[in-house]
Coordinates of C-alpha atoms and ligand atoms in Angstrom, one line a residue:
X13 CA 84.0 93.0 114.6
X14 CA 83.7 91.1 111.6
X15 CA 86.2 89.5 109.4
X16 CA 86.1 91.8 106.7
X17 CA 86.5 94.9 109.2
X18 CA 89.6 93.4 110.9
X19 CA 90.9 92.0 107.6
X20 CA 91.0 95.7 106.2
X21 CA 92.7 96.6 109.5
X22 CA 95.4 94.5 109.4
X23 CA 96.3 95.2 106.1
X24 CA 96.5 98.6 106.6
X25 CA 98.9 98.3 109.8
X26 CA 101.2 96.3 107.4
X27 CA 102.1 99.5 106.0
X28 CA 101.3 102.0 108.4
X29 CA 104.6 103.9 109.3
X30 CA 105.6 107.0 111.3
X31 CA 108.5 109.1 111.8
X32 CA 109.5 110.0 115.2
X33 CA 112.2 113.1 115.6
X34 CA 115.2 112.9 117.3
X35 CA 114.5 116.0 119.3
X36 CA 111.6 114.3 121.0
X37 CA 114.0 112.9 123.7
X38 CA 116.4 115.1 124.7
X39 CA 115.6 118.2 127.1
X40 CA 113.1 120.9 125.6
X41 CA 110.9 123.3 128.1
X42 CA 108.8 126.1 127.0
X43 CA 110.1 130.0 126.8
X44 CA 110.0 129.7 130.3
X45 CA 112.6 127.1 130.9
X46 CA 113.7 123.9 130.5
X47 CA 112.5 121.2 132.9
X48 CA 115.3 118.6 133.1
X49 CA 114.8 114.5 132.8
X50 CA 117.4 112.4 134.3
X51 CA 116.4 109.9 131.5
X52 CA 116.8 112.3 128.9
X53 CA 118.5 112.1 126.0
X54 CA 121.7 114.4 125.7
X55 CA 123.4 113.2 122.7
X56 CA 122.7 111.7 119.5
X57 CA 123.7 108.5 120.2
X58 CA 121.5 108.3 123.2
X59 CA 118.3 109.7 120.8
X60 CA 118.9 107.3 118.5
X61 CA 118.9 104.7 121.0
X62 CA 115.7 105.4 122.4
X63 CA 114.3 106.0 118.9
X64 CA 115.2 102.3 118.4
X65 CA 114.3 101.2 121.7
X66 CA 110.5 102.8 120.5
X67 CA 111.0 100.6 117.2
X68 CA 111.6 97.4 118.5
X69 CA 108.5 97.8 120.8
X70 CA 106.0 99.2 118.1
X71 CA 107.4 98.0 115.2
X72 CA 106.1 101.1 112.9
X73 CA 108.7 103.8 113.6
X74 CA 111.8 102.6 111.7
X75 CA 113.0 106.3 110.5
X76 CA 114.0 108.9 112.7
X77 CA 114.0 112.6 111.5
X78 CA 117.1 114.5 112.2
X79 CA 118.0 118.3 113.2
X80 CA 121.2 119.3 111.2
X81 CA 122.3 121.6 114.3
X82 CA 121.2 119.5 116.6
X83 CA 122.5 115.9 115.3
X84 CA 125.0 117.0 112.6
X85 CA 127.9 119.3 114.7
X86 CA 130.0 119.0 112.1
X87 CA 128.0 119.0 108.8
X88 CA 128.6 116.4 106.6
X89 CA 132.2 115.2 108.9
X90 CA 129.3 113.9 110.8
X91 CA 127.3 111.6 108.5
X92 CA 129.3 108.5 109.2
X93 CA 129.3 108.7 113.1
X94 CA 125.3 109.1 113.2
X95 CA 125.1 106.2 110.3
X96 CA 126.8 103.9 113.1
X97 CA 124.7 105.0 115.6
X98 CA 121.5 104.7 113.5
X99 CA 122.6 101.0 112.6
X100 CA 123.7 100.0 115.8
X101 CA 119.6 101.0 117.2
X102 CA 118.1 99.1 114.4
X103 CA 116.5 102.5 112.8
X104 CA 117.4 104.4 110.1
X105 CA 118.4 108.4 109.1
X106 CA 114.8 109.8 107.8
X107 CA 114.1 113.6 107.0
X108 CA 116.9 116.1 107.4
X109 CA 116.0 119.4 108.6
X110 CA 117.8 122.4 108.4
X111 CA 118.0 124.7 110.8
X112 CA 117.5 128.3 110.1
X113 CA 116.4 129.8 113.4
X114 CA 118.9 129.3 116.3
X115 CA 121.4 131.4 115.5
X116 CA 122.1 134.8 116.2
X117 CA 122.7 135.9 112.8
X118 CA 119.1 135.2 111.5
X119 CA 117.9 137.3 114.2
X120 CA 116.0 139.1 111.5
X121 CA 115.3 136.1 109.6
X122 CA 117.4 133.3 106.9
X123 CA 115.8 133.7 103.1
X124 CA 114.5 136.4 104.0
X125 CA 117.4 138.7 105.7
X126 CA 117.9 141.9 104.0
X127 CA 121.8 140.9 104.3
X128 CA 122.6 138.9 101.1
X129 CA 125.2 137.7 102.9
X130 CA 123.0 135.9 105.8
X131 CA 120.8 134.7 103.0
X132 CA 123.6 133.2 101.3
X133 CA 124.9 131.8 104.3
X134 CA 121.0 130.4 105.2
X135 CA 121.2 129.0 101.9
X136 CA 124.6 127.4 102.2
X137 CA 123.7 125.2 105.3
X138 CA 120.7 124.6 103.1
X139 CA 122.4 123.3 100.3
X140 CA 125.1 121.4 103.0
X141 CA 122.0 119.9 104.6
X142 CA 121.3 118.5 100.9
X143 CA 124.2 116.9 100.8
X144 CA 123.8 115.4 104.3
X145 CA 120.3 114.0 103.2
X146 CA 122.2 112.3 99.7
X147 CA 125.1 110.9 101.9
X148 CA 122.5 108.8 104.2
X149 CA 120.2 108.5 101.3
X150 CA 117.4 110.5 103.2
X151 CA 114.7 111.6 101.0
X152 CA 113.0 114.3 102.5
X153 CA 114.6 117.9 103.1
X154 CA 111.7 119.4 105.4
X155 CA 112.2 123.1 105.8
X156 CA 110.7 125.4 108.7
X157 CA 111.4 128.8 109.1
X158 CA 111.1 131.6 111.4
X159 CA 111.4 134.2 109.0
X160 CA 108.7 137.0 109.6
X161 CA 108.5 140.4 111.4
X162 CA 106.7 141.6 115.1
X163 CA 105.5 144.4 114.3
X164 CA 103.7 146.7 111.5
X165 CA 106.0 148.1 108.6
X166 CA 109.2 146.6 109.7
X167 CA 109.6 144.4 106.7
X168 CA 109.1 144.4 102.8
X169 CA 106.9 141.9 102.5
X170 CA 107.0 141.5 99.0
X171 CA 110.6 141.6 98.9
X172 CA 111.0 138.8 101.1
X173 CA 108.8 136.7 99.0
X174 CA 111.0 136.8 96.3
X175 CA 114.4 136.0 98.0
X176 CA 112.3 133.1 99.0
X177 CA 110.9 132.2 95.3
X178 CA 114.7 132.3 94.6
X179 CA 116.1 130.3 97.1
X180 CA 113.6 127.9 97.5
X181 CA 113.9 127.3 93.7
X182 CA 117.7 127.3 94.2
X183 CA 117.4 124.8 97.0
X184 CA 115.3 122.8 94.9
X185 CA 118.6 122.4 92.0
X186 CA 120.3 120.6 94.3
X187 CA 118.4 117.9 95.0
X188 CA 119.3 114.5 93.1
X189 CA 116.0 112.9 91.1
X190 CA 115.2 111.0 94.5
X191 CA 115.0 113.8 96.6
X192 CA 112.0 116.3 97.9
X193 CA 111.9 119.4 99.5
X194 CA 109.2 119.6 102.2
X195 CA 107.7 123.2 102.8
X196 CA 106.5 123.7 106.2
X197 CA 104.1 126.6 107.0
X198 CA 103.1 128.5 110.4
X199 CA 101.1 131.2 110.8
X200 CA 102.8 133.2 114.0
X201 CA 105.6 132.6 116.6
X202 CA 108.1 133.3 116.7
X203 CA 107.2 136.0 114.7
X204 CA 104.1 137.7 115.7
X205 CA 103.0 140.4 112.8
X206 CA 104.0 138.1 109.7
X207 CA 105.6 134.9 108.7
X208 CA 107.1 134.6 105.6
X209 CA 105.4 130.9 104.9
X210 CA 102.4 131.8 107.0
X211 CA 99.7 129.4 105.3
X212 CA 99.2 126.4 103.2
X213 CA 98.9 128.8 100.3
X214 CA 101.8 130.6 100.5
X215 CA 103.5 126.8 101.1
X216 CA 101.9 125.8 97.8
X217 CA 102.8 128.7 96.0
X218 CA 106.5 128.2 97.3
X219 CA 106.6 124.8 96.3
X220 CA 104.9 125.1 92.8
X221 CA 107.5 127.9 92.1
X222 CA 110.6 125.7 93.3
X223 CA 109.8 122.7 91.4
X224 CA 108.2 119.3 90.6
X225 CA 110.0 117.5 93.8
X226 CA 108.8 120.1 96.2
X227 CA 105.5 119.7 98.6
X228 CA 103.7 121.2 101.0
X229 CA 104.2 120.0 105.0
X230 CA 101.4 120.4 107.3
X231 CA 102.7 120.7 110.9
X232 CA 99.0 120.0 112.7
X233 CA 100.2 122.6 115.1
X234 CA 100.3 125.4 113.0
X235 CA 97.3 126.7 112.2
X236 CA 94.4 129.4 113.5
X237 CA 92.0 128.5 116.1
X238 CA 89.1 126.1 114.6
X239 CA 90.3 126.0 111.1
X240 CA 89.7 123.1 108.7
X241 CA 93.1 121.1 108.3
X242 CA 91.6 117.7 107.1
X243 CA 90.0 120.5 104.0
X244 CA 93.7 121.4 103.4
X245 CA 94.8 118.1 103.6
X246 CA 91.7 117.3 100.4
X247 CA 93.2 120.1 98.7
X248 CA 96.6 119.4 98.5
X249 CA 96.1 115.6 97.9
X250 CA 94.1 117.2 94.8
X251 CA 96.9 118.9 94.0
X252 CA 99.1 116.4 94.1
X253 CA 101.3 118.3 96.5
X254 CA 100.7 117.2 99.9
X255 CA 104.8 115.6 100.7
X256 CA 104.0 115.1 104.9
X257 CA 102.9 115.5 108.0
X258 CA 104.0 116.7 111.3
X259 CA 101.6 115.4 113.9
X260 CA 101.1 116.8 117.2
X261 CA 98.0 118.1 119.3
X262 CA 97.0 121.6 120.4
X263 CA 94.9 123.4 122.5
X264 CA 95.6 126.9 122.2
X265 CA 98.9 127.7 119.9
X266 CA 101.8 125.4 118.5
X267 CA 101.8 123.5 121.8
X268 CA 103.2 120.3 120.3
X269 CA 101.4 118.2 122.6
X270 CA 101.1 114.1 122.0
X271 CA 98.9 113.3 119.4
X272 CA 95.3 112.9 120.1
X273 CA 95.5 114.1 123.8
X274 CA 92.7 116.9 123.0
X275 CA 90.7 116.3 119.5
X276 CA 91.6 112.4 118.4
X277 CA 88.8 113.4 116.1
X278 CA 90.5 115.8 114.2
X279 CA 93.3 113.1 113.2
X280 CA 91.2 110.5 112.4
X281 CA 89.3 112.7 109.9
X282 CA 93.1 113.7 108.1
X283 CA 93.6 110.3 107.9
X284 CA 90.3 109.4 106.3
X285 CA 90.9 112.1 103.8
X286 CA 93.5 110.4 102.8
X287 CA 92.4 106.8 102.7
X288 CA 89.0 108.3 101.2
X289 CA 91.1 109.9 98.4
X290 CA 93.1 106.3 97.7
X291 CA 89.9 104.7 98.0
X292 CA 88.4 107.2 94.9
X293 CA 91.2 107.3 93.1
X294 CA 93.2 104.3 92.9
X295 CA 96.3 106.3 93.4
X296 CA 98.6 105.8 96.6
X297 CA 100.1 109.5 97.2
X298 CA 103.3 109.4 99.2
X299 CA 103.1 111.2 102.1
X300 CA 105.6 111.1 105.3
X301 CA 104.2 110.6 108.6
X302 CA 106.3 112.1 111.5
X303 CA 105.9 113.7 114.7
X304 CA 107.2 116.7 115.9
X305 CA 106.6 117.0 119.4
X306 CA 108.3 117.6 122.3
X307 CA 107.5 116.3 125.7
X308 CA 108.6 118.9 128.8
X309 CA 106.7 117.3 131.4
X310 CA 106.2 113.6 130.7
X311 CA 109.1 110.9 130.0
X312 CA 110.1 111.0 126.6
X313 CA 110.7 107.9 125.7
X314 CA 107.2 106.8 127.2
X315 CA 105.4 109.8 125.8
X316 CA 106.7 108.6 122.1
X317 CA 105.3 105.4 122.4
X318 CA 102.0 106.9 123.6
X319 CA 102.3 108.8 120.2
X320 CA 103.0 105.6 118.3
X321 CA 100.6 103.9 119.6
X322 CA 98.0 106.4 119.0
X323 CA 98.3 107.5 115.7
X324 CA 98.3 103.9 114.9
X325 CA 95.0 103.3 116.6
X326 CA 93.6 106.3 114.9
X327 CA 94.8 105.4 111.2
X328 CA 93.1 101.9 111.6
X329 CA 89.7 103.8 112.6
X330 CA 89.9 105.7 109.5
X331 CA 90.7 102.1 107.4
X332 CA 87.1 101.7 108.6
X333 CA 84.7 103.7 107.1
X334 CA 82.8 102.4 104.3
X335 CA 84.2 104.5 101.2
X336 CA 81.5 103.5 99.2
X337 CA 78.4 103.8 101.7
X338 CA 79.6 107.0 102.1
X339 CA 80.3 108.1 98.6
X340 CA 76.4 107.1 98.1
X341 CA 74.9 108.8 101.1
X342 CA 77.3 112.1 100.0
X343 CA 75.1 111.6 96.5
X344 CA 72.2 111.5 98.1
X345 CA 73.3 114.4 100.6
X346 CA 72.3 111.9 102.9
X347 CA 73.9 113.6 105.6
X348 CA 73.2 111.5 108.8
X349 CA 74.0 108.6 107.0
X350 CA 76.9 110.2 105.7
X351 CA 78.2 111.7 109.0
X352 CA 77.3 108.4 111.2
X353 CA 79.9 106.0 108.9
X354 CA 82.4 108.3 110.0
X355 CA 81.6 108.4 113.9
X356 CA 81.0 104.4 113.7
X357 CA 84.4 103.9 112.5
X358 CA 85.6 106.5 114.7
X359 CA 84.1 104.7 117.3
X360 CA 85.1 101.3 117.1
X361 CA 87.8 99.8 119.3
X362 CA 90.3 98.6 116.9
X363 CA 92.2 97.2 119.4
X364 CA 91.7 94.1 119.7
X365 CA 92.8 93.7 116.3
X366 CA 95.9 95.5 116.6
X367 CA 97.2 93.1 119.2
X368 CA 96.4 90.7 116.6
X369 CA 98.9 92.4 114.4
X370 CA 101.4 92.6 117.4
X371 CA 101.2 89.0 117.7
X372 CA 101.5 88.1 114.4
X373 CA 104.6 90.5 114.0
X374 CA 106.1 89.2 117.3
X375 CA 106.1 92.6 119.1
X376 CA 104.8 93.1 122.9
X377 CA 101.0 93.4 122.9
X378 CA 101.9 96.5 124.8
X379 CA 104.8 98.5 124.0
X380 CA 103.9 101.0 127.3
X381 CA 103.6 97.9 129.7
X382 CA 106.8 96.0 127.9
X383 CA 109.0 99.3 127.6
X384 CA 108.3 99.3 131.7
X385 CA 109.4 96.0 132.1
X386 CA 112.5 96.2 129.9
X387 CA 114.8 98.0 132.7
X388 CA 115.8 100.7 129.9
X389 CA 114.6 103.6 131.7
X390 CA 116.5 102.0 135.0
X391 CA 119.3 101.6 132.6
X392 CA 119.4 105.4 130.8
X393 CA 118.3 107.2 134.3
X394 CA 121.5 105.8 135.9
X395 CA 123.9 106.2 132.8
X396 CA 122.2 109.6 132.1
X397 CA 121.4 111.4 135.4
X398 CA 124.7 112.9 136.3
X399 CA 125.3 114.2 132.9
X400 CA 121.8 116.1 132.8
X401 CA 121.7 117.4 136.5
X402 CA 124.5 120.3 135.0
X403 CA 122.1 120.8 132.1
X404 CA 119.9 123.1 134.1
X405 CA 119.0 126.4 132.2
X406 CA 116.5 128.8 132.7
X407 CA 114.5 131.3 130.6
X408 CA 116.4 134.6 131.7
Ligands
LIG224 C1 108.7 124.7 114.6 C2 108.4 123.7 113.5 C3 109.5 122.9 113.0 C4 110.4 122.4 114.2 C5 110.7 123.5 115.1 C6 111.6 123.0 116.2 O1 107.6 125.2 115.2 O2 107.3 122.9 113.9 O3 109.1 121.9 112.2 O4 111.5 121.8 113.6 O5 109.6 124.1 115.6
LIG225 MN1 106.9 121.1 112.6
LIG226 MN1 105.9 123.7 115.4

């Protein structure tokens, strides 16, 4: 590789950064059941521990995204315990999301429960989740919901949309000047007629309606079989309203699998949207990175770095393609030139140059090998067993 290649690389790892979730290391299992880890995480101290265990061995996953159920018991009573754990791991609070889906009262949905009194109370954790987010000085306020019906003719659509238009917009009031909502879409599960946010259009249209700090989320996960997500992805950075990511791979539904396991392609060519789009316009749009994934088979803490690691390799491919060869040949509709300085970038092993990086940052030149060798797992696995061998539960 030449100089100029690996130059453009390492600048771009300079500033390459990705949120990992909390949730990503304690138990999770399908509908089926849970399939306990003896390493696994069981409280939030122990998550943010192995989030910063993941830092110091990448170096490019200093936030950690937080679940207000899951990590805040206690609402905002619980913002200075998880600061201290945060600081004590070496990473800090990221995204705050809300959670609107576990329980039982929005068993027929949060902003959009024909109870006004389960909306309100879907928009008071809402607004508490705000205030979490301004205590730790968290930016982002990413919203998911499960709002949606299973079968024909159970819900008014149209209704529902606008108790959404009104509390999204509400939400949107309470956010200091700093602050963005994130507005995540899926198009099924675990409704399976109609979701309330089922597209990026109805995303878009929520987000435009709420207000200038709000943007769309794409969750790589949630979308139909086959369809285009790096020609949303060019939309909404046209639109100036694509506000993040949540990465994970798929095969067949919202499998959350570790990135880049099945179609590595099909992040690289996000990414290059992206850097194409900087690259043509001069402007730098600010987009969060994270994961949302969640690893039922494979060790979490290993699996994450796999993640890290990935993504990282696949954002330095992108770095690679030659905006303006390409900008020519798509002129020209010179479409096997144009197509080619996409596979060549995808193609190049970048990672010589990203131990390069490692070096020159001080981190392990590989965060797998040197996570092995660090006696952590040892370490968690004994601490941790006991307390997640009563943790069984099962799907019925
Ligand atoms: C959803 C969605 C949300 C995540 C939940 C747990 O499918 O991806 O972002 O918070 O799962
Ligand atoms: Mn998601
Ligand atoms: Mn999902």
């Amino acid at each position: 590789m030449d100089s100029l290649k690996s130059d453009t690389i390492l600048a771009v790892l300079n500033h390459f950064r990705v949120e990992i979730p909390s949730w990503g290391f304690a138990n999770t299992g399908t509908r089926f059941g849970k399939f306990i880890q003896p390493a696994a995480a069981t409280t939030s101290e122990e998550k943010l521990s192995d989030a910063g265990h993941v830092h110091a061995l990448t170096g490019i996953c200093p936030t950690v995204a937080l679940h207000v159920l899951w990590d805040f018991p206690n609402g905002v009573k619980s913002v200075a315990q998880i600061q201290g754990f945060s600081e004590r791991s070496g990473v800090q609070c990221g995204s705050i999301n809300p959670n609107l889906f576990q329980d039982q009262e929005y068993k027929y949905g949060s902003f959009g429960n024909p109870d006004p009194s389960l909306r309100s109370r879907a928009f008071q954790h809402t607004k508490e989740s705000i205030e979490i987010a301004k205590h730790l000085r968290s930016r982002d306020i990413s919203l998911w919901f499960a709002d949606g019906s299973s079968y024909p003719g159970t819900a008014n659509i149209r209704q529902r949309k606008a108790w959404f238009e009104d509390l999204l917009k509400a939400a949107h009031d309470e956010l200091s000047s700093n602050q963005r909502l994130l507005i995540e879409y899926k198009p099924f599960e675990p409704a399976f007629y109609h979701t309330d946010i089922a597209d990026w259009g109805m995303a878009l249209h929520f987000a435009r309606h709420a207000g200038s700090s709000a943007k769309v989320l794409v969750d790589t996960g949630h979308h139909y079989h086959s369809q285009n997500i790096e020609q949303i992805v060019a939309w909404l950075l046209s639109e100036n309203m694509l506000g993040g990511f949540h990465f994970n791979d798929r095969r067949y539904a919202d499998d959350d699998l570790t990135i880049g396991s099945i179609d590595p392609y099909q992040v690289f060519r996000i990414f290059h949207e992206i850097l194409f789009y900087e690259w043509e316009s001069g402007k730098k749009p600010d987009i969060a990175y994270m994961i949302d994934q969640s690893h039922n088979l494979k060790g979490k803490i290993e699996e994450t770095i796999q993640t890290v690691v990935m993504a990282q390799q696949l954002f330095a491919k992108a770095a690679l393609v030659d905006h303006a060869a390409l900008s020519q040949a798509q002129g020209k509709c010179d479409l096997i030139r144009a197509e080619s300085l996409l596979q060549d970038a995808f193609n190049t092993d970048v990672r010589p140059v990203i131990l390069q990086w490692r070096d020159s940052k001080g981190l392990p030149r590989d965060p797998l090998q040197a996570f092995f060798e660090s006696g952590y797992l040892e370490r968690v696995t004994k601490d941790r067993s006991a307390r997640n061998l009563n943790n069984v539960s099962s799907y019925a």
